[in-house]
CSV table of C-alpha atoms in Angstrom, one decimal:
chain,number,residue,atom,x,y,z
I,368,UNK,CA,89.0,77.8,197.6
I,369,UNK,CA,90.5,80.8,197.0
I,370,UNK,CA,93.1,81.8,199.2
I,371,UNK,CA,92.9,77.7,200.8
I,372,UNK,CA,96.6,77.3,200.0
I,373,UNK,CA,98.2,80.1,200.9
I,374,UNK,CA,95.9,79.2,204.1
I,375,UNK,CA,97.9,76.1,204.3
I,376,UNK,CA,101.2,77.5,204.1
I,377,UNK,CA,99.8,79.9,207.5
I,378,UNK,CA,99.5,75.9,209.2
I,379,UNK,CA,102.8,74.4,208.1
I,380,UNK,CA,101.6,73.2,205.1
I,381,UNK,CA,103.5,73.9,201.9
I,382,UNK,CA,102.5,72.9,199.1
I,383,UNK,CA,104.6,72.9,196.0
I,384,UNK,CA,102.6,73.6,192.4
I,385,UNK,CA,101.4,69.6,191.2
I,386,UNK,CA,100.5,69.6,194.8
I,387,UNK,CA,97.6,72.1,194.5
I,388,UNK,CA,95.3,70.3,193.2
I,389,UNK,CA,91.9,71.3,194.8
I,390,UNK,CA,89.7,73.0,191.9
I,391,UNK,CA,86.3,73.1,194.3
I,392,UNK,CA,84.7,72.3,197.4
I,393,UNK,CA,81.0,71.9,198.2
I,394,UNK,CA,80.4,70.9,201.9
I,395,UNK,CA,77.7,70.2,204.5
I,396,UNK,CA,77.7,68.8,208.1
I,397,UNK,CA,80.2,65.7,208.6
I,398,UNK,CA,80.6,65.4,204.7
I,399,UNK,CA,82.7,67.5,201.5
I,400,UNK,CA,82.5,67.2,198.0
I,401,UNK,CA,85.0,68.0,195.9
I,402,UNK,CA,87.0,68.6,192.7
I,403,UNK,CA,90.7,67.4,192.1
I,404,UNK,CA,93.2,68.4,189.2
I,405,UNK,CA,96.7,67.6,188.4
I,406,UNK,CA,98.6,69.8,186.3
I,407,UNK,CA,98.5,69.7,183.0
I,408,UNK,CA,100.9,66.9,181.1
I,409,UNK,CA,101.3,65.3,184.9
I,410,UNK,CA,99.5,61.7,186.4
I,411,UNK,CA,101.6,59.1,183.7
I,412,UNK,CA,103.0,56.4,185.4
I,413,UNK,CA,101.0,56.1,188.6
I,414,UNK,CA,98.1,53.9,189.1
I,415,UNK,CA,96.8,56.9,191.2
I,416,UNK,CA,99.1,59.9,190.9
I,417,UNK,CA,100.1,60.6,194.6
I,418,UNK,CA,100.1,64.6,194.4
I,419,UNK,CA,96.0,63.8,193.3
I,420,UNK,CA,95.3,61.7,196.2
I,421,UNK,CA,97.1,63.9,198.3
I,422,UNK,CA,95.3,67.3,197.0
I,423,UNK,CA,91.8,64.7,197.3
I,424,UNK,CA,92.1,65.0,201.2
I,425,UNK,CA,92.8,68.6,201.4
I,426,UNK,CA,89.2,69.1,201.2
I,427,UNK,CA,89.9,67.8,204.8
I,428,UNK,CA,90.4,70.8,206.3
I,429,UNK,CA,87.0,71.9,205.6
I,430,UNK,CA,85.2,69.6,206.4
I,431,UNK,CA,83.6,70.6,209.8
I,432,UNK,CA,81.9,74.3,207.6
I,433,UNK,CA,83.0,76.2,211.9
I,434,UNK,CA,86.5,75.6,211.4
I,435,UNK,CA,86.2,78.8,210.0
I,436,UNK,CA,90.4,78.0,208.2
I,437,UNK,CA,93.1,75.7,207.9
I,438,UNK,CA,93.6,75.4,212.2
I,439,UNK,CA,95.4,72.9,213.6
I,440,UNK,CA,97.5,70.0,210.8
I,441,UNK,CA,95.9,66.8,210.6
I,442,UNK,CA,98.1,64.6,208.8
I,443,UNK,CA,97.2,60.9,207.6
I,444,UNK,CA,98.3,58.1,209.2
I,445,UNK,CA,96.2,55.4,208.7
I,446,UNK,CA,94.7,53.2,206.2
I,447,UNK,CA,91.2,50.4,206.2
I,448,UNK,CA,89.5,48.8,203.0
I,449,UNK,CA,92.0,50.1,200.4
I,450,UNK,CA,90.5,49.8,196.7
I,451,UNK,CA,91.2,50.8,193.4
I,452,UNK,CA,88.7,50.6,190.7
I,453,UNK,CA,90.3,52.4,187.7
I,454,UNK,CA,93.5,54.2,186.9
I,455,UNK,CA,95.7,56.9,184.6
I,456,UNK,CA,93.6,59.1,185.9
I,457,UNK,CA,94.3,63.1,186.6
I,458,UNK,CA,91.3,64.1,187.7
I,459,UNK,CA,89.0,63.3,190.8
I,460,UNK,CA,85.3,64.0,192.1
I,461,UNK,CA,85.8,63.2,195.3
I,462,UNK,CA,83.5,62.0,198.5
I,463,UNK,CA,84.6,62.7,202.0
I,464,UNK,CA,83.1,61.8,205.4
I,465,UNK,CA,83.1,61.5,208.8
I,466,UNK,CA,83.6,58.1,210.2
I,467,UNK,CA,84.1,58.2,213.1
I,468,UNK,CA,86.2,60.9,215.6
I,469,UNK,CA,89.5,61.7,213.5
I,470,UNK,CA,88.6,58.9,210.7
I,471,UNK,CA,86.7,59.9,207.1
I,472,UNK,CA,86.0,57.3,204.5
I,473,UNK,CA,87.2,58.5,201.4
I,474,UNK,CA,84.9,58.1,197.7
I,475,UNK,CA,86.7,59.0,194.0
I,476,UNK,CA,84.9,58.6,190.7
I,477,UNK,CA,86.2,59.9,187.6
I,478,UNK,CA,85.2,62.8,185.6
I,479,UNK,CA,82.0,60.5,184.0
I,480,UNK,CA,81.3,59.3,187.7
I,481,UNK,CA,83.4,55.8,187.1
I,482,UNK,CA,84.7,54.9,190.5
I,483,UNK,CA,88.5,55.2,191.0
I,484,UNK,CA,89.8,54.4,194.0
I,485,UNK,CA,88.4,54.7,198.0
I,486,UNK,CA,88.8,54.0,201.1
I,487,UNK,CA,86.2,52.5,203.9
I,488,UNK,CA,88.3,54.5,206.9
I,489,UNK,CA,91.2,56.8,207.1
I,490,UNK,CA,92.6,58.1,210.1
I,491,UNK,CA,93.7,61.1,210.5
I,492,UNK,CA,96.9,62.4,214.3
I,493,UNK,CA,97.5,65.7,214.5
I,494,UNK,CA,100.6,67.4,214.2
I,495,UNK,CA,101.7,71.2,214.6
I,496,UNK,CA,103.1,73.5,212.4
I,497,UNK,CA,106.8,73.2,214.7
I,498,UNK,CA,106.3,69.5,214.0
I,499,UNK,CA,105.8,70.2,210.5
I,500,UNK,CA,108.6,73.0,209.5
I,501,UNK,CA,110.9,70.8,212.2
I,502,UNK,CA,110.0,67.9,210.3
I,503,UNK,CA,111.3,69.7,206.4
I,504,UNK,CA,113.9,71.2,207.6
I,505,UNK,CA,116.1,68.5,209.2
I,506,UNK,CA,117.1,64.6,207.7
I,507,UNK,CA,117.1,61.8,210.7
I,508,UNK,CA,119.6,60.4,209.2
I,509,UNK,CA,123.0,62.5,206.9
I,510,UNK,CA,126.4,60.2,206.2
I,511,UNK,CA,129.6,61.5,207.5
I,512,UNK,CA,132.4,60.8,206.7
I,513,UNK,CA,135.8,60.8,208.9
I,514,UNK,CA,139.6,60.6,207.7
I,515,UNK,CA,140.8,56.8,210.6
I,516,UNK,CA,144.2,55.9,210.0
I,517,UNK,CA,145.2,53.2,208.2
I,518,UNK,CA,145.6,49.5,209.5
I,519,UNK,CA,147.9,47.0,208.4
I,520,UNK,CA,147.3,44.3,206.0
I,521,UNK,CA,145.7,40.8,207.3
I,522,UNK,CA,147.8,39.3,204.2
I,523,UNK,CA,144.7,38.0,202.9
I,524,UNK,CA,144.7,36.0,199.4
I,525,UNK,CA,142.7,38.7,197.1
I,526,UNK,CA,141.9,38.2,193.8
I,527,UNK,CA,140.7,41.1,191.2
I,528,UNK,CA,138.2,40.7,188.4
I,529,UNK,CA,138.4,42.2,185.5
I,530,UNK,CA,136.0,45.3,184.1
I,531,UNK,CA,133.8,42.8,183.9
I,532,UNK,CA,133.0,41.5,187.4
I,533,UNK,CA,132.7,37.9,186.2
I,534,UNK,CA,133.8,35.7,189.4
I,535,UNK,CA,135.8,33.0,188.0
I,536,UNK,CA,136.1,28.6,188.5
I,537,UNK,CA,137.3,28.2,192.4
I,538,UNK,CA,140.5,25.6,191.8
I,539,UNK,CA,140.7,26.0,195.7
I,540,UNK,CA,139.8,27.8,198.8
I,541,UNK,CA,138.1,30.8,197.7
I,542,UNK,CA,140.1,33.9,198.2
I,543,UNK,CA,140.1,36.0,201.7
I,544,UNK,CA,139.4,39.0,199.3
I,545,UNK,CA,137.6,39.4,195.8
I,546,UNK,CA,138.8,42.9,194.5
I,547,UNK,CA,135.4,44.0,192.0
I,548,UNK,CA,137.3,47.8,189.9
I,549,UNK,CA,133.6,49.4,189.6
I,550,UNK,CA,135.8,52.8,188.0
I,551,UNK,CA,135.2,54.5,185.1
I,552,UNK,CA,137.0,56.9,182.3
I,553,UNK,CA,135.6,59.8,181.1
I,554,UNK,CA,132.0,59.7,180.2
I,555,UNK,CA,130.0,62.1,177.5
I,556,UNK,CA,127.3,63.7,179.4
I,557,UNK,CA,124.3,61.9,177.0
I,558,UNK,CA,126.1,58.8,177.8
I,559,UNK,CA,125.6,59.0,181.5
I,560,UNK,CA,122.6,56.9,182.0
I,561,UNK,CA,123.0,54.1,179.5
I,562,UNK,CA,126.4,53.3,181.0
I,563,UNK,CA,125.6,53.8,184.8
I,564,UNK,CA,123.1,50.9,183.8
I,565,UNK,CA,125.6,48.8,181.9
I,566,UNK,CA,127.4,48.9,185.3
I,567,UNK,CA,124.9,49.0,188.0
I,568,UNK,CA,123.3,44.9,186.0
I,569,UNK,CA,127.2,43.9,186.0
I,570,UNK,CA,127.2,45.2,189.1
I,571,UNK,CA,124.3,43.3,190.8
I,572,UNK,CA,124.8,40.3,189.0
I,573,UNK,CA,128.4,40.1,190.9
I,574,UNK,CA,126.5,40.3,194.0
I,575,UNK,CA,123.8,38.0,193.3
I,576,UNK,CA,126.0,35.3,192.0
I,577,UNK,CA,128.6,36.0,194.4
I,578,UNK,CA,126.1,36.1,197.0
I,579,UNK,CA,124.1,32.7,195.9
I,580,UNK,CA,128.0,30.9,196.1
I,581,UNK,CA,128.2,28.9,199.3
I,582,UNK,CA,132.3,28.5,197.4
I,583,UNK,CA,132.8,32.2,198.3
I,584,UNK,CA,131.3,32.4,201.3
I,585,UNK,CA,134.0,33.0,203.8
I,586,UNK,CA,135.5,35.9,200.7
I,587,UNK,CA,134.8,38.9,201.4
I,588,UNK,CA,133.9,41.5,198.1
I,589,UNK,CA,135.4,44.9,197.9
I,590,UNK,CA,133.7,47.0,195.6
I,591,UNK,CA,136.3,50.1,194.0
I,592,UNK,CA,134.7,53.0,192.8
I,593,UNK,CA,137.1,57.0,192.1
I,594,UNK,CA,134.9,59.9,192.7
I,595,UNK,CA,131.3,58.1,192.9
I,596,UNK,CA,130.7,60.6,196.1
I,597,UNK,CA,131.9,63.2,197.9
I,598,UNK,CA,132.6,63.4,201.0
I,599,UNK,CA,133.6,67.3,201.6
I,600,UNK,CA,131.6,69.8,202.0
I,601,UNK,CA,131.2,71.9,198.1
I,602,UNK,CA,133.0,68.6,196.4
I,603,UNK,CA,132.0,67.8,193.3
I,604,UNK,CA,131.2,63.7,191.8
I,605,UNK,CA,133.2,63.0,188.6
I,606,UNK,CA,131.9,59.1,189.0
I,607,UNK,CA,128.7,59.6,188.3
I,608,UNK,CA,128.5,57.4,186.6
I,609,UNK,CA,130.0,54.6,189.4
I,610,UNK,CA,127.9,56.3,192.4
I,611,UNK,CA,124.2,54.2,191.2
I,612,UNK,CA,127.2,51.6,192.6
I,613,UNK,CA,127.4,52.6,196.8
I,614,UNK,CA,123.1,53.3,196.8
I,615,UNK,CA,122.6,49.3,195.2
I,616,UNK,CA,126.1,47.6,197.3
I,617,UNK,CA,124.5,49.6,200.5
I,618,UNK,CA,121.2,48.2,200.2
I,619,UNK,CA,123.0,44.5,199.9
I,620,UNK,CA,124.8,46.0,203.0
I,621,UNK,CA,121.9,45.5,205.1
I,622,UNK,CA,121.4,41.9,204.6
I,623,UNK,CA,124.8,41.2,204.5
I,624,UNK,CA,126.8,43.7,206.3
I,625,UNK,CA,129.9,42.3,206.7
I,626,UNK,CA,130.1,40.1,202.6
I,627,UNK,CA,130.3,43.8,200.8
I,628,UNK,CA,132.7,46.2,200.8
I,629,UNK,CA,133.0,49.8,199.2
I,630,UNK,CA,135.7,52.3,198.6
I,631,UNK,CA,136.3,55.0,196.5
I,632,UNK,CA,139.1,56.9,196.1
I,633,UNK,CA,140.0,60.5,194.2
I,634,UNK,CA,142.6,58.8,191.5
I,635,UNK,CA,144.3,56.3,190.1
I,636,UNK,CA,146.0,55.7,192.7
I,637,UNK,CA,143.9,55.2,195.9
I,638,UNK,CA,141.8,53.3,193.7
I,639,UNK,CA,143.8,50.9,192.3
C-alpha cells in the first residue's frame, strides 16, 4: 500500500494523518482483505473510531484488480444491516465484498478475530475530483452581519433577571420582554472552560423553564452578551466564556424563533 494516500490526494481525497490507517491489503476478484489501524494514543471514547471505520473503506479502491489505481472517487451513500458486536478497538481486520452493482458488504474483526462491526450492504456513489475540492473549499452556509437602523422602542414592559438567571414568581401579567444578562467579566485562561459550563448550564435551565411555563407564553426572552461573537473580519472574541450561549440559544431558536433573542454588545453600555 505504499503510495496509496498519495494516489488518493491526486484523485481528490485529502486525508490527514489520523485517517491514513491502511497498513496492508490482500485481494482477489470481488473481494478485498485489509488491516487498518489508528495512530498510537487514538481511539478513546468511541465504539468504533470514525477514522478507523473510514480507513476500513479505503481498501474499496483496490477491490477491482484491473482498476490500475484509485480511479474515480466513490463515497458511502446508503448503509443497510449495520451491527456492532464490540467496541473500543484501535485496529481492525476487514473483509469487503461486492454484493451488487455499486454496493459492498463489510465484516470487521479485531486482531484476535472477534467480530466488531458488520454491514450487509453499503451503496456507493461516484463523485468527481472537482466536486470534492469544491466541497472542501466552500461552506454551504455562513453568517454575515449587516448594520440596521435603530428602531423606536415599542414601550413593552420588561424584566431584567439577576446573574443567577432565575425566573421570578409572577404576581400579575408576564412582561413583554425578559432580559437575561449572560455577561461574564474577565476570567483567567485556566478557568474558561469551567466558567463556560456554569454560564451555559444557567442559560439552558432558564430556556427550559421559560418555554415550559405557559405563564410566560406571551413573553420574549432576550439573552445579552458582551464580546461573545465576532462581527467583523479579524475581530477577536473577548467574551469567550459567553460564546457557547450563542450556539445553545441559536439551536433552540430553530424551534422557537419568536420567543428567544440574542444581543451582543462590544462594551458595558451596549450590552446593558
